[in-house]
Amino acid sequence: MLEINNINMKAKNLAIVKFTVAALILGLMGYWIFKTTKPFNEFAYGTIGVMLVIVGFVIYSGIQALNDAKSGLKPEDELSKKINQKAASMAFRISIYMWLVGLFTLDIFSVDSVNKAKLVIVIGMAGMTLVFLFIRLYLSRVGIDDNKN
C-alpha cells in the first residue's frame, strides 16, 4: 500500500511540475506581449502560436499524468521510456535536416545578421520541440515495433 501511495505522489509531483512549466511559459509570454512597444508582425504571431501549441502539449501531458496517478499507474514505465527515446532519436535526425534547410532558406531573405541569428535559433528550437512532441504523440498512439531500429 505504501508503494502505491509513493507512485501516486511521484505522478502528482510530475503533473505539478508540468503545470508549473506551462504557467511559467504563459507568464513569460504575457510579459513579452505586455512589454512590446512595436506592433506584432507575422513572425511574432507565428511564435505566439507555436508557443501556445507547445504549452498545450505540456498541459495535456500534465492532465494525462494526473489521470494516471488517479488510476494508480506508474509515472514512467518501460514503454513510455522507449517511446521518449525513439521520439528523441527521430526528432534529432529530422532536426539536423531542418536546421540545414532553415539556414539555407534564411540566406535567400535579406535579414540583418543580429536578427538572422535570433531567427535561426528561435525557429530551430521551436521546430525541434514541435517535431519531438508530434513524433512522441504519434508513437504513443500507434506504438513502437521492437523489431525495427
CSV table of C-alpha atoms in Angstrom, one decimal:
chain,number,residue,atom,x,y,z
A,1,MET,CA,0.0,0.0,0.0
A,2,LEU,CA,2.9,2.3,0.8
A,3,GLU,CA,4.4,1.7,-2.6
A,4,ILE,CA,1.1,2.7,-4.4
A,5,ASN,CA,1.0,5.9,-2.4
A,6,ASN,CA,4.6,6.6,-3.3
A,7,ILE,CA,3.8,6.0,-7.0
A,8,ASN,CA,0.8,8.3,-6.8
A,9,MET,CA,2.8,11.0,-5.1
A,10,LYS,CA,5.5,10.8,-7.9
A,11,ALA,CA,2.9,11.1,-10.6
A,12,LYS,CA,1.2,14.0,-8.9
A,13,ASN,CA,4.5,15.8,-8.4
A,14,LEU,CA,5.3,15.2,-12.1
A,15,ALA,CA,1.9,16.7,-13.1
A,16,ILE,CA,2.6,19.7,-10.8
A,17,VAL,CA,6.0,20.3,-12.4
A,18,LYS,CA,4.4,20.2,-15.9
A,19,PHE,CA,1.6,22.6,-14.9
A,20,THR,CA,4.2,24.9,-13.3
A,21,VAL,CA,6.3,24.9,-16.5
A,22,ALA,CA,3.2,25.7,-18.6
A,23,ALA,CA,2.3,28.6,-16.2
A,24,LEU,CA,5.9,29.9,-16.4
A,25,ILE,CA,5.9,29.9,-20.2
A,26,LEU,CA,2.5,31.5,-20.3
A,27,GLY,CA,3.6,34.2,-17.8
A,28,LEU,CA,6.7,35.0,-19.7
A,29,MET,CA,4.7,35.2,-23.0
A,30,GLY,CA,2.3,37.5,-21.3
A,31,TYR,CA,5.1,39.7,-20.0
A,32,TRP,CA,6.7,39.8,-23.5
A,33,ILE,CA,3.3,40.7,-25.1
A,34,PHE,CA,2.7,43.4,-22.5
A,35,LYS,CA,6.1,45.0,-22.7
A,36,THR,CA,6.3,45.0,-26.5
A,37,THR,CA,6.1,48.5,-27.9
A,38,LYS,CA,6.2,47.8,-31.6
A,39,PRO,CA,3.2,46.2,-33.4
A,40,PHE,CA,3.5,42.5,-34.0
A,41,ASN,CA,4.4,41.2,-37.4
A,42,GLU,CA,3.6,37.7,-38.9
A,43,PHE,CA,6.7,36.2,-37.2
A,44,ALA,CA,5.6,37.3,-33.8
A,45,TYR,CA,2.2,35.9,-34.3
A,46,GLY,CA,3.7,32.6,-35.6
A,47,THR,CA,5.9,32.5,-32.5
A,48,ILE,CA,3.0,33.0,-30.2
A,49,GLY,CA,1.1,30.3,-32.0
A,50,VAL,CA,3.9,27.8,-31.8
A,51,MET,CA,4.4,28.5,-28.1
A,52,LEU,CA,0.7,28.0,-27.4
A,53,VAL,CA,0.9,24.7,-29.2
A,54,ILE,CA,3.8,23.7,-27.0
A,55,VAL,CA,2.1,24.8,-23.8
A,56,GLY,CA,-1.0,22.9,-24.9
A,57,PHE,CA,1.1,19.7,-25.2
A,58,VAL,CA,2.6,20.3,-21.7
A,59,ILE,CA,-0.9,20.8,-20.2
A,60,TYR,CA,-2.2,17.7,-22.0
A,61,SER,CA,0.8,15.8,-20.6
A,62,GLY,CA,0.1,17.1,-17.1
A,63,ILE,CA,-3.6,16.1,-17.3
A,64,GLN,CA,-2.5,12.6,-18.5
A,65,ALA,CA,-0.1,12.4,-15.6
A,66,LEU,CA,-2.9,13.3,-13.1
A,67,ASN,CA,-5.2,10.7,-14.7
A,68,ASP,CA,-2.5,8.1,-14.5
A,69,ALA,CA,-2.0,9.0,-10.8
A,70,LYS,CA,-5.7,8.5,-10.1
A,71,SER,CA,-5.6,5.2,-11.9
A,72,GLY,CA,-2.6,4.0,-9.9
A,73,LEU,CA,-0.3,3.7,-12.9
A,74,LYS,CA,3.5,4.4,-12.6
A,75,PRO,CA,4.5,7.9,-13.9
A,76,GLU,CA,7.3,6.3,-16.0
A,77,ASP,CA,7.1,2.8,-17.3
A,78,GLU,CA,9.3,0.9,-19.8
A,79,LEU,CA,7.0,1.7,-22.8
A,80,SER,CA,6.9,5.4,-22.2
A,81,LYS,CA,10.7,5.5,-21.7
A,82,LYS,CA,11.1,3.6,-25.1
A,83,ILE,CA,8.6,6.0,-26.8
A,84,ASN,CA,10.5,9.0,-25.5
A,85,GLN,CA,13.9,7.6,-26.5
A,86,LYS,CA,12.6,6.7,-30.0
A,87,ALA,CA,10.9,10.1,-30.4
A,88,ALA,CA,14.1,11.9,-29.3
A,89,SER,CA,16.3,10.0,-31.8
A,90,MET,CA,13.8,10.5,-34.7
A,91,ALA,CA,13.4,14.2,-33.8
A,92,PHE,CA,17.2,14.6,-33.7
A,93,ARG,CA,17.6,13.1,-37.1
A,94,ILE,CA,14.9,15.2,-38.6
A,95,SER,CA,16.1,18.4,-36.9
A,96,ILE,CA,19.6,18.2,-38.4
A,97,TYR,CA,18.0,18.5,-41.9
A,98,MET,CA,15.6,21.1,-40.6
A,99,TRP,CA,18.5,23.3,-39.4
A,100,LEU,CA,20.3,22.9,-42.7
A,101,VAL,CA,17.2,23.8,-44.7
A,102,GLY,CA,16.5,26.7,-42.4
A,103,LEU,CA,20.0,28.1,-42.7
A,104,PHE,CA,19.9,27.9,-46.5
A,105,THR,CA,16.4,29.4,-46.6
A,106,LEU,CA,17.4,32.4,-44.5
A,107,ASP,CA,20.3,33.2,-46.8
A,108,ILE,CA,17.7,33.9,-49.5
A,109,PHE,CA,15.9,36.6,-47.5
A,110,SER,CA,17.5,39.9,-46.5
A,111,VAL,CA,17.8,39.9,-42.8
A,112,ASP,CA,20.4,41.7,-40.8
A,113,SER,CA,22.9,39.5,-39.0
A,114,VAL,CA,21.7,40.0,-35.5
A,115,ASN,CA,18.1,39.3,-36.3
A,116,LYS,CA,19.2,36.4,-38.5
A,117,ALA,CA,20.9,34.7,-35.6
A,118,LYS,CA,17.9,35.1,-33.4
A,119,LEU,CA,15.6,33.9,-36.1
A,120,VAL,CA,17.6,30.8,-36.7
A,121,ILE,CA,17.7,29.9,-33.0
A,122,VAL,CA,14.0,30.6,-32.4
A,123,ILE,CA,12.9,28.6,-35.5
A,124,GLY,CA,15.3,25.8,-34.8
A,125,MET,CA,14.5,25.4,-31.1
A,126,ALA,CA,10.7,25.7,-31.6
A,127,GLY,CA,10.9,23.4,-34.6
A,128,MET,CA,12.8,20.8,-32.7
A,129,THR,CA,10.4,20.9,-29.9
A,130,LEU,CA,7.4,20.6,-32.2
A,131,VAL,CA,8.9,17.7,-34.1
A,132,PHE,CA,9.7,15.8,-30.9
A,133,LEU,CA,6.2,16.4,-29.5
A,134,PHE,CA,4.4,15.4,-32.7
A,135,ILE,CA,6.5,12.3,-33.0
A,136,ARG,CA,6.0,11.4,-29.4
A,137,LEU,CA,2.3,11.9,-29.7
A,138,TYR,CA,2.2,9.7,-32.9
A,139,LEU,CA,4.3,6.9,-31.3
A,140,SER,CA,2.2,6.9,-28.1
A,141,ARG,CA,-1.0,6.5,-30.3
A,142,VAL,CA,0.5,3.9,-32.7
A,143,GLY,CA,3.1,2.2,-30.6
A,144,ILE,CA,6.6,1.1,-31.4
A,145,ASP,CA,7.8,-2.0,-33.0
A,146,ASP,CA,10.7,-3.6,-31.1
A,147,ASN,CA,11.9,-5.4,-34.2
A,148,LYS,CA,12.8,-2.2,-36.1
A,149,ASN,CA,15.7,0.0,-35.3
